[in-house]
Amino acid sequence: MNELPEIYRRIEYLRNKGVKMKEIADHTNMAASVLSSLYSSVLPTYIGCIKKGNNEEEALDYALSQVNNVSKKRLLGNLKELKEQLYALEPAVATGQKENPFLDMLSEEMFRSVQDAYNYSGIYISYSLSSSTNALKVEPYLITTSENNGYVKVVHMSAYNTTHFGTGIFSNHQNSYIIFNERKSPQMVLFTIYLQLPMYDFPHMLKGLYLCLDYNRNPIARRILFIKHSDSTGMDDFLELKGTIIPKEELTEEQIPYYNYTCQPGDYIKTCSVPSPLFNEKDLEREKKMLEI
């Protein structure tokens, strides 16, 4: 099994050099879904278990139990051949600058995030300040991998029971970015959540910043908490939950700390547009005074 870490590093090298997963799968005579599961789940889980002190057999059995489309017998029977095929495949030499390096980087990070997402997958209940009133906004979120393990899928149920589908980028137990389009296509109105990721497995709570527009289309930033509700990643379980807005006087003892963390003065920043024919430095003073009211 010594080949497994080498196989993972070689696939990662090829992906970082721009070789598509389908091209790697075709070259190694593997189904793209199997190769994707191997790269995004089985191998990183196996390597992580080995680092924690598990023996190779136990580590591989546990890693394979996380997916349902990779055969242990077939994998171990083809390790040498798979390694040779991977090292025989070389990325094409770039002839010019990428068309959009930033978008290419985002695509790579979205795919790489799949291997870290299992640590945070499940259903969460979020708590933040309502834009319409000084109350606690409670909304469910689902974090899981996409059906083809190509990206991290995030689903959001608003306090008004509208559903948004977005994506997440998880960076090696440090931070994550969750991005949604608030409106239906073709109009794009993004809202983004930045979450701090604790340095341990399967955290109960995540905290971060919620960046969006208020009802007057003014940009705002506010604190947000994600509290783990369930390890389930099923849409049926998620859709049973509803978002709501809870006035302060109706909060439970459990919810009061969430309100105190997210809804107090200073816990959010709001930028509003002040009508002005000039829009100069004096407008900055006017705007700040308006926000203090």
PDB file of C-alpha atoms in Angstrom, residues 9-21 23-24 39 89-95 98 104 108 112:
ATOM      1  CA  ARG A   9       0.422  13.235  -4.863  1.00  0.00           C
ATOM      2  CA  ARG A  10       0.685  12.418  -8.585  1.00  0.00           C
ATOM      3  CA  ILE A  11      -3.025  13.047  -9.204  1.00  0.00           C
ATOM      4  CA  GLU A  12      -2.764  16.295  -7.243  1.00  0.00           C
ATOM      5  CA  TYR A  13       0.242  17.325  -9.344  1.00  0.00           C
ATOM      6  CA  LEU A  14      -1.597  16.631 -12.593  1.00  0.00           C
ATOM      7  CA  ARG A  15      -4.704  18.501 -11.404  1.00  0.00           C
ATOM      8  CA  ASN A  16      -2.609  21.499 -10.353  1.00  0.00           C
ATOM      9  CA  LYS A  17      -1.026  21.516 -13.794  1.00  0.00           C
ATOM     10  CA  GLY A  18      -4.429  21.789 -15.437  1.00  0.00           C
ATOM     11  CA  VAL A  19      -5.052  18.167 -16.434  1.00  0.00           C
ATOM     12  CA  LYS A  20      -8.792  17.480 -16.254  1.00  0.00           C
ATOM     13  CA  MET A  21     -10.078  14.618 -14.135  1.00  0.00           C
ATOM     14  CA  GLU A  23      -8.473  13.035 -19.028  1.00  0.00           C
ATOM     15  CA  ILE A  24      -6.744  11.300 -16.115  1.00  0.00           C
ATOM     16  CA  TYR A  39      -8.787  11.443  -5.100  1.00  0.00           C
ATOM     17  CA  LEU A  89       0.771  11.031 -18.208  1.00  0.00           C
ATOM     18  CA  GLU A  90       2.375  14.452 -18.460  1.00  0.00           C
ATOM     19  CA  PRO A  91       0.579  17.817 -18.506  1.00  0.00           C
ATOM     20  CA  ALA A  92       0.622  19.709 -21.759  1.00  0.00           C
ATOM     21  CA  VAL A  93       3.207  22.476 -21.978  1.00  0.00           C
ATOM     22  CA  ALA A  94       1.488  25.839 -21.681  1.00  0.00           C
ATOM     23  CA  THR A  95       1.874  27.953 -24.817  1.00  0.00           C
ATOM     24  CA  LYS A  98      -4.283  31.375 -18.999  1.00  0.00           C
ATOM     25  CA  ASP A 104      -8.941  28.790 -12.911  1.00  0.00           C
ATOM     26  CA  GLU A 108      -9.115  24.244  -8.527  1.00  0.00           C
ATOM     27  CA  ARG A 112      -9.766  20.524  -3.780  1.00  0.00           C
TER      28      ARG A 112
END
